[in-house]
C-alpha atoms as a printed R data frame, in Angstrom:
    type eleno elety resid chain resno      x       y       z
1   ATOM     1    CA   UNK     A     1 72.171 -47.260   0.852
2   ATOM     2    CA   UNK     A     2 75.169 -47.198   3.023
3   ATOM     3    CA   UNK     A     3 73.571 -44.258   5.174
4   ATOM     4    CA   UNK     A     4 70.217 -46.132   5.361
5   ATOM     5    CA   UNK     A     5 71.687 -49.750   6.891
6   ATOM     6    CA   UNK     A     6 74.154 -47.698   9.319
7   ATOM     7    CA   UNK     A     7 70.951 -45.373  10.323
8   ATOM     8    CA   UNK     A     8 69.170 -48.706  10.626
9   ATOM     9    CA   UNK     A     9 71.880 -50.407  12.550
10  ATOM    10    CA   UNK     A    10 72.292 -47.798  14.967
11  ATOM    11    CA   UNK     A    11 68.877 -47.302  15.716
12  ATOM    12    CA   UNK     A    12 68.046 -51.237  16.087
13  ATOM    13    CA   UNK     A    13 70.920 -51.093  18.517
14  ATOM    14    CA   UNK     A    14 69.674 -47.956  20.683
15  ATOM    15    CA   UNK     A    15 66.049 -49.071  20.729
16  ATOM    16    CA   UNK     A    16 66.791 -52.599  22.101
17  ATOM    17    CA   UNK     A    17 69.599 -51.107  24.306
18  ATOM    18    CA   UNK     A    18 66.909 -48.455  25.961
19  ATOM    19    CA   UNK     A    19 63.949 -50.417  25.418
20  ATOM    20    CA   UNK     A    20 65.141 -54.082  26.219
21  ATOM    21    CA   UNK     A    21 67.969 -53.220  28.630
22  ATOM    22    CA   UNK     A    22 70.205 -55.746  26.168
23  ATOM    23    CA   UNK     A    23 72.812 -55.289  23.383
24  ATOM    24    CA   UNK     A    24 70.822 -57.245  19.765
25  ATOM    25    CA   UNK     A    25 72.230 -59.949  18.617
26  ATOM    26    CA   UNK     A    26 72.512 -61.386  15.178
27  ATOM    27    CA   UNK     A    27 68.826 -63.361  15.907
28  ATOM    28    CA   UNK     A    28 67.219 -59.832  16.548
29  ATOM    29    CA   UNK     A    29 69.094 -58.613  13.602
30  ATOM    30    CA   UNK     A    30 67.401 -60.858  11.326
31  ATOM    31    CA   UNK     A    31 64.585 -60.518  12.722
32  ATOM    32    CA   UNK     A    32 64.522 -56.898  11.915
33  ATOM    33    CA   UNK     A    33 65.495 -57.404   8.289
34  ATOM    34    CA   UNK     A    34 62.218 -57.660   6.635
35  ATOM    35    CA   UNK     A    35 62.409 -54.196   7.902
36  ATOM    36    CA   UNK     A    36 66.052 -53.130   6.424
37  ATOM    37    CA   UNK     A    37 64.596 -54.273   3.287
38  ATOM    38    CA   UNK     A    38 61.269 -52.671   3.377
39  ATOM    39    CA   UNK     A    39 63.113 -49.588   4.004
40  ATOM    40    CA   UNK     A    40 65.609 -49.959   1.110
41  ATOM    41    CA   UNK     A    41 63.197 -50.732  -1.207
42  ATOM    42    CA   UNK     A    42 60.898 -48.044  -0.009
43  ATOM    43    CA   UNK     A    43 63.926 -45.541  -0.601
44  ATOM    44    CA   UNK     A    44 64.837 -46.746  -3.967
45  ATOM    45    CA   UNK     A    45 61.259 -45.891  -5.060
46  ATOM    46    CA   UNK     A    46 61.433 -42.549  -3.605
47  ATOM    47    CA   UNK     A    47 64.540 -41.759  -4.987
48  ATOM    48    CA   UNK     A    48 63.581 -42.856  -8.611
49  ATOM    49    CA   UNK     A    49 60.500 -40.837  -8.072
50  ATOM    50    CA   UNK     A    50 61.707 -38.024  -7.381
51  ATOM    51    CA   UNK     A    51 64.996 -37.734  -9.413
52  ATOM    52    CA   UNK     A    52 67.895 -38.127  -6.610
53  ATOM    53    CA   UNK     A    53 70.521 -39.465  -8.495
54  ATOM    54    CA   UNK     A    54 69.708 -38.350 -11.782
55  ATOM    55    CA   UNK     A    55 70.284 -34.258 -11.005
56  ATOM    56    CA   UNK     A    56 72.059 -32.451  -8.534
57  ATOM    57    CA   UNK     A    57 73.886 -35.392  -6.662
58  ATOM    58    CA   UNK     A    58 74.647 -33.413  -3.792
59  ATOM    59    CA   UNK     A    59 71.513 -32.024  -2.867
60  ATOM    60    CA   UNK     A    60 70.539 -32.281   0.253
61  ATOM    61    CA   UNK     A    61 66.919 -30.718   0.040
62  ATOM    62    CA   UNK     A    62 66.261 -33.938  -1.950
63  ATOM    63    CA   UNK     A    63 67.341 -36.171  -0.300
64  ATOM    64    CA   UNK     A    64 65.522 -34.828   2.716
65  ATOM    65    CA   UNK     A    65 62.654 -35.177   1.003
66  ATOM    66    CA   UNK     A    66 63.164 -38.562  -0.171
67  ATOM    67    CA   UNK     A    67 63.889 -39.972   2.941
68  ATOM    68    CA   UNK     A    68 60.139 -38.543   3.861
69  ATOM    69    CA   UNK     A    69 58.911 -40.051   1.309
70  ATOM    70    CA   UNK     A    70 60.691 -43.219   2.351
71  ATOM    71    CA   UNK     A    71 59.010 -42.816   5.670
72  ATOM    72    CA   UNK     A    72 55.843 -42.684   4.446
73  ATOM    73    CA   UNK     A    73 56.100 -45.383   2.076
74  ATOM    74    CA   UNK     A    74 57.568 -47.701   5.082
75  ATOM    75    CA   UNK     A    75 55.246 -46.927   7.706
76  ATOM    76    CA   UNK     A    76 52.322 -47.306   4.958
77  ATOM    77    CA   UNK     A    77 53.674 -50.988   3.726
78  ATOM    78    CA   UNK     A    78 54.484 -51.850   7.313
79  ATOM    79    CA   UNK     A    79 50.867 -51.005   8.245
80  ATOM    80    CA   UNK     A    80 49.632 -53.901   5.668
81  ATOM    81    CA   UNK     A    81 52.840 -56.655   6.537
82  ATOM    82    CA   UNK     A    82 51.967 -57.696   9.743
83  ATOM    83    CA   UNK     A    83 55.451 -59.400  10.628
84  ATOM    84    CA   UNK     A    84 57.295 -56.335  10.805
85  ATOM    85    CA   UNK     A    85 54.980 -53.874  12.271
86  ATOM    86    CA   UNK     A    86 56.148 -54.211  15.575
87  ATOM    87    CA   UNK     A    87 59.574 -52.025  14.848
88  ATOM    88    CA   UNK     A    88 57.423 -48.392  13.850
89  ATOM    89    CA   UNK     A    89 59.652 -46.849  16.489
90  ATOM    90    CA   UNK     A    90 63.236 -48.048  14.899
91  ATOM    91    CA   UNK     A    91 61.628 -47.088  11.385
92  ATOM    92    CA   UNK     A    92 61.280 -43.503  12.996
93  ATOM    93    CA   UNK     A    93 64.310 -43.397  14.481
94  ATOM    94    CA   UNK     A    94 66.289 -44.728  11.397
95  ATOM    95    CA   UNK     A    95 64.289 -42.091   9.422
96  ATOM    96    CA   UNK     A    96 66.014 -39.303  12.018
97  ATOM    97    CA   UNK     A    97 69.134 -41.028  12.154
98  ATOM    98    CA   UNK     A    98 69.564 -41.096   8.080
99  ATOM    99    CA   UNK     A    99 68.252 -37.833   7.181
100 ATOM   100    CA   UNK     A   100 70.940 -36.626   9.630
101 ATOM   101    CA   UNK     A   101 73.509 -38.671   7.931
102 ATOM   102    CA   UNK     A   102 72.247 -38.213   4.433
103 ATOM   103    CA   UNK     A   103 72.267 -35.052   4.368
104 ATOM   104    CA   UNK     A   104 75.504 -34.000   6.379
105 ATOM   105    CA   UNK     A   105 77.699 -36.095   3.960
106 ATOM   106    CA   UNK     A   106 75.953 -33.841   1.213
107 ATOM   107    CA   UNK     A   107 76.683 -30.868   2.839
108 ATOM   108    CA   UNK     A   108 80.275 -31.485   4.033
109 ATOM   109    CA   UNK     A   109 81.268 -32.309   0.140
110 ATOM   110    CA   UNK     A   110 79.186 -29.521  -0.627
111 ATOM   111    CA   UNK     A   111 81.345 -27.052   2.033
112 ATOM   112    CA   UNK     A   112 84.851 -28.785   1.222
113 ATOM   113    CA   UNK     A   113 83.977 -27.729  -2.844
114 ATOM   114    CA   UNK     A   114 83.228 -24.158  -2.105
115 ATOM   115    CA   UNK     A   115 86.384 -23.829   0.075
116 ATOM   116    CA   UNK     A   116 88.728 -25.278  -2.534
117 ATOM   117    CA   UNK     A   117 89.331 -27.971  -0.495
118 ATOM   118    CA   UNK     A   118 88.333 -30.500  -2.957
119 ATOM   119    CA   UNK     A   119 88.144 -30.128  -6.886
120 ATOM   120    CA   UNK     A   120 85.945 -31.503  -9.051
121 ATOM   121    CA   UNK     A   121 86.577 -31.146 -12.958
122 ATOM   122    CA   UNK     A   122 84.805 -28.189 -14.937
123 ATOM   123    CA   UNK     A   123 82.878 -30.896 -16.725
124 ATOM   124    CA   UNK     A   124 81.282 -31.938 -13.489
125 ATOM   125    CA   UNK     A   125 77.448 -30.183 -12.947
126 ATOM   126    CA   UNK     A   126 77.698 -31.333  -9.365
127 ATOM   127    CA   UNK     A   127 76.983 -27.877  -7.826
128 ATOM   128    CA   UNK     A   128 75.906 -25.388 -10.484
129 ATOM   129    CA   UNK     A   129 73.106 -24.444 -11.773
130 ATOM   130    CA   UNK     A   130 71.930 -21.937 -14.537
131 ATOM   131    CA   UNK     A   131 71.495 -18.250 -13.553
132 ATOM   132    CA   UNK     A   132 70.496 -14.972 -15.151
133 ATOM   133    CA   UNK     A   133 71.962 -12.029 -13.850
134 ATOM   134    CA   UNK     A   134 69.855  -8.670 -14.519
135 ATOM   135    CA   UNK     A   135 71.178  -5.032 -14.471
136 ATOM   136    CA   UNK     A   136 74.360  -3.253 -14.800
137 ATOM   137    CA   UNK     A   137 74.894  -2.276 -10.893
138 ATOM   138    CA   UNK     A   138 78.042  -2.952  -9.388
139 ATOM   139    CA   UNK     A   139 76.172  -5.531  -6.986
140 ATOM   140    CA   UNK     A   140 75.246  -7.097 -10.570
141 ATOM   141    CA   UNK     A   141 78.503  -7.094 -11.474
142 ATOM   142    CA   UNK     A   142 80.035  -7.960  -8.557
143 ATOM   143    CA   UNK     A   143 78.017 -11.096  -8.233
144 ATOM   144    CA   UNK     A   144 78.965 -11.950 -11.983
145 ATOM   145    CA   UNK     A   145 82.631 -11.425 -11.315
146 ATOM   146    CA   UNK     A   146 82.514 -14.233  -8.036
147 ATOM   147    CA   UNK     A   147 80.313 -16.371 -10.576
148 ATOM   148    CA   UNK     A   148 82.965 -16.174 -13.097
149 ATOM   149    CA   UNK     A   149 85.678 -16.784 -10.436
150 ATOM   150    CA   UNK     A   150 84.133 -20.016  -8.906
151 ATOM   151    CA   UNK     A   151 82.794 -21.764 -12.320
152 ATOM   152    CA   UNK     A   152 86.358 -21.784 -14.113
């Protein structure tokens, strides 16, 4: 949610700065809001749908495709309430701006973990997932021994 009001934010603020030629205010704030909320419902339905939060936290492929589901639910609603379909372009741009930001947050955490630069507990299912190894080659085995190594 954080992601999607900055992403919103900034993209309210370049699209009346480029647009306009003026900085917003708080009046055209709230008079984008319908939209910020539109949005955050829209991405707490896609989300549910789709299992973000439930399984692999840190997954960025899902949350990429969440946030185009969350377009799609967005533009679709906006298309039917009439008093916020005049911001389509800082929906689009919010949509860039937060699958940029959703996902590089997952992938930084994801990057720091692998590196041992931050620890999570063996408990945590954060990153792995199940695999079957086949054969007795040393690639095989070579792949089980790093498997070994990074899961304990």
């Amino acid at each position: 949610m954080f992601c999607l009001i900055t992403s919103f934010s900034i993209s309210l603020y370049l699209w009346s700065y480029f647009y306009y030629d003026n900085f917003i205010n708080i009046s055209v704030y709230l008079k984008h809001l319908p939209l910020l909320i539109n949005i955050l419902i829209s991405w707490t339905i896609s989300s549910y749908l789709i299992k973000l939060y439930k399984k692999d936290y840190f997954s960025y492929g899902r949350s990429i495709i969440s946030s185009i589901l969350t377009l799609l639910l967005s533009s679709t609603s906006i298309y039917f309430i009439s008093i916020i379909a005049f911001s389509r372009v800082v929906l689009l741009l919010t949509f860039f701006i937060s699958v940029l930001m959703t996902s590089s947050w997952r992938i930084m955490i994801h990057y720091l973990f692998i590196h041992n630069k931050l620890m999570f507990t063996n408990e945590s299912k954060l990153f792995y997932r199940r695999s079957l190894l086949l054969g007795t080659t040393k690639e095989s085995m070579r792949i089980g021994a790093l498997l070994n190594k990074y899961n304990h």
